[in-house]
Amino acid sequence: ETGVTQTPRHLVMGMTNKKSLKCEQHLGHNAMYWYKQSAKKPLELMFVYSLEERVENNSVPSRFSPECPNSSHLFLHLHTLQPEDSALYLCASSVGGSSYEQYFGPGTRLTVT
Amino acid sequence: EDQVTQSPEALRLQEGESSSLNCSYTVSGLRGLFWYRQDPGKGPEFLFTLYSAGEEKEKERLKATLTKKESFLHITAPKPEDSATYLCAVWGGGSNYKLTFGKGTLLTVNP
């Protein structure tokens, strides 16, 4: 595997379910990001981890819970989501902060029913 | 709060018909402006970073330029494979990590 991978690619869940999104980067980067991309809206930064420490939390509801067990893996735990949370969730990584370009995974298309 | 506005929202070109995409921004202390390309069903792919007004970067048929208020992505003699959504993002002074993205321009190049 190369670059940034995300699983699953598609996920349908009910509002009472609990699920997790997984991201893995094979680039040796130190920073990892979660973004939300909704139709007709710009990419929204959700969380940033640098060297496994959360450095940004962009006013995201508590029903989204990130976890970064090491510098190569990032998870987004989901519980009691709302239909408006349906979106494409993108993971990205970079060498360091924003002075470095971010490399994105293919995303997880989430549908909340 | 940093803001990015991209225009037009959508652009249709004939193959070989050159044009430009615009990215206007307001930011407190621009530290970098980024261009990405996003194909349907995929994550954004990095194209360019510009750091200061007057800077230009080129890659194949694409050239990005930067002024103090906006950036242009010039597409010369486009091909159908250039069809994608082009995203602009700015890195301002408020965070070491946060990029503020525009909504993108959907470019379609017809053969």
PDB file of C-alpha atoms in Angstrom, chain A residues 37 42-43, chain B residues 4-11 13 19-23 33-40 43-48 59-64 71-76 78-89 101-109:
ATOM      1  CA  GLN A  37     -16.711  17.358   2.683  1.00  0.00           C
ATOM      2  CA  PRO A  42     -15.924  23.747   1.327  1.00  0.00           C
ATOM      3  CA  LEU A  43     -13.803  21.121   3.022  1.00  0.00           C
TER       4      LEU A  43
ATOM      5  CA  VAL B   4     -11.782  31.923   0.259  1.00  0.00           C
ATOM      6  CA  THR B   5     -14.067  32.512  -2.727  1.00  0.00           C
ATOM      7  CA  GLN B   6     -13.567  30.647  -5.975  1.00  0.00           C
ATOM      8  CA  SER B   7     -15.055  31.610  -9.322  1.00  0.00           C
ATOM      9  CA  PRO B   8     -16.626  30.533 -11.494  1.00  0.00           C
ATOM     10  CA  GLU B   9     -18.416  27.654  -9.740  1.00  0.00           C
ATOM     11  CA  ALA B  10     -18.366  25.701 -12.994  1.00  0.00           C
ATOM     12  CA  LEU B  11     -16.566  26.163 -16.294  1.00  0.00           C
ATOM     13  CA  LEU B  13     -14.208  24.540 -22.149  1.00  0.00           C
ATOM     14  CA  SER B  19      -8.875  29.967 -19.549  1.00  0.00           C
ATOM     15  CA  SER B  20      -8.307  30.922 -15.902  1.00  0.00           C
ATOM     16  CA  LEU B  21      -9.831  30.033 -12.555  1.00  0.00           C
ATOM     17  CA  ASN B  22      -9.936  32.618  -9.785  1.00  0.00           C
ATOM     18  CA  CYS B  23      -9.382  32.314  -6.044  1.00  0.00           C
ATOM     19  CA  LEU B  33      -1.908  29.426  -0.783  1.00  0.00           C
ATOM     20  CA  PHE B  34      -2.524  25.919  -2.082  1.00  0.00           C
ATOM     21  CA  TRP B  35      -4.145  24.521  -5.216  1.00  0.00           C
ATOM     22  CA  TYR B  36      -5.552  21.006  -5.305  1.00  0.00           C
ATOM     23  CA  ARG B  37      -7.286  18.947  -7.966  1.00  0.00           C
ATOM     24  CA  GLN B  38     -10.100  16.568  -7.020  1.00  0.00           C
ATOM     25  CA  ASP B  39     -11.488  13.899  -9.318  1.00  0.00           C
ATOM     26  CA  PRO B  40     -14.936  12.373  -8.638  1.00  0.00           C
ATOM     27  CA  GLY B  43      -9.470  12.781  -2.396  1.00  0.00           C
ATOM     28  CA  PRO B  44      -7.835  16.076  -3.398  1.00  0.00           C
ATOM     29  CA  GLU B  45      -4.442  15.854  -5.094  1.00  0.00           C
ATOM     30  CA  PHE B  46      -1.835  18.521  -4.354  1.00  0.00           C
ATOM     31  CA  LEU B  47      -0.819  20.777  -7.258  1.00  0.00           C
ATOM     32  CA  PHE B  48       0.970  23.914  -6.037  1.00  0.00           C
ATOM     33  CA  LYS B  59       3.122  22.097 -14.067  1.00  0.00           C
ATOM     34  CA  GLU B  60       2.350  20.821 -17.545  1.00  0.00           C
ATOM     35  CA  ARG B  61      -0.640  22.870 -18.801  1.00  0.00           C
ATOM     36  CA  LEU B  62      -1.248  24.569 -15.437  1.00  0.00           C
ATOM     37  CA  LYS B  63       0.245  27.780 -14.105  1.00  0.00           C
ATOM     38  CA  ALA B  64      -0.611  29.294 -10.734  1.00  0.00           C
ATOM     39  CA  SER B  71      -4.646  33.684  -7.112  1.00  0.00           C
ATOM     40  CA  PHE B  72      -5.259  32.473 -10.628  1.00  0.00           C
ATOM     41  CA  LEU B  73      -4.924  28.993 -12.040  1.00  0.00           C
ATOM     42  CA  HIS B  74      -4.279  29.364 -15.763  1.00  0.00           C
ATOM     43  CA  ILE B  75      -5.016  26.358 -17.944  1.00  0.00           C
ATOM     44  CA  THR B  76      -3.369  26.427 -21.363  1.00  0.00           C
ATOM     45  CA  PRO B  78      -6.658  21.989 -21.821  1.00  0.00           C
ATOM     46  CA  LYS B  79      -7.371  18.339 -22.554  1.00  0.00           C
ATOM     47  CA  PRO B  80     -10.366  16.265 -21.442  1.00  0.00           C
ATOM     48  CA  GLU B  81      -8.208  14.643 -18.749  1.00  0.00           C
ATOM     49  CA  ASP B  82      -7.904  18.067 -17.084  1.00  0.00           C
ATOM     50  CA  SER B  83     -11.600  17.822 -16.182  1.00  0.00           C
ATOM     51  CA  ALA B  84     -11.867  17.893 -12.366  1.00  0.00           C
ATOM     52  CA  THR B  85     -12.779  20.150  -9.465  1.00  0.00           C
ATOM     53  CA  TYR B  86      -9.984  22.568  -8.603  1.00  0.00           C
ATOM     54  CA  LEU B  87      -9.752  23.619  -4.970  1.00  0.00           C
ATOM     55  CA  CYS B  88      -7.959  26.619  -3.505  1.00  0.00           C
ATOM     56  CA  ALA B  89      -6.955  26.843   0.157  1.00  0.00           C
ATOM     57  CA  PHE B 101     -10.722  25.894   1.539  1.00  0.00           C
ATOM     58  CA  GLY B 102     -12.946  27.412  -1.123  1.00  0.00           C
ATOM     59  CA  LYS B 103     -15.903  25.539  -2.605  1.00  0.00           C
ATOM     60  CA  GLY B 104     -13.984  24.765  -5.777  1.00  0.00           C
ATOM     61  CA  THR B 105     -14.425  25.227  -9.518  1.00  0.00           C
ATOM     62  CA  LEU B 106     -15.760  22.283 -11.517  1.00  0.00           C
ATOM     63  CA  LEU B 107     -13.909  22.262 -14.833  1.00  0.00           C
ATOM     64  CA  THR B 108     -15.218  20.234 -17.762  1.00  0.00           C
ATOM     65  CA  VAL B 109     -13.157  20.013 -20.936  1.00  0.00           C
TER      66      VAL B 109
END
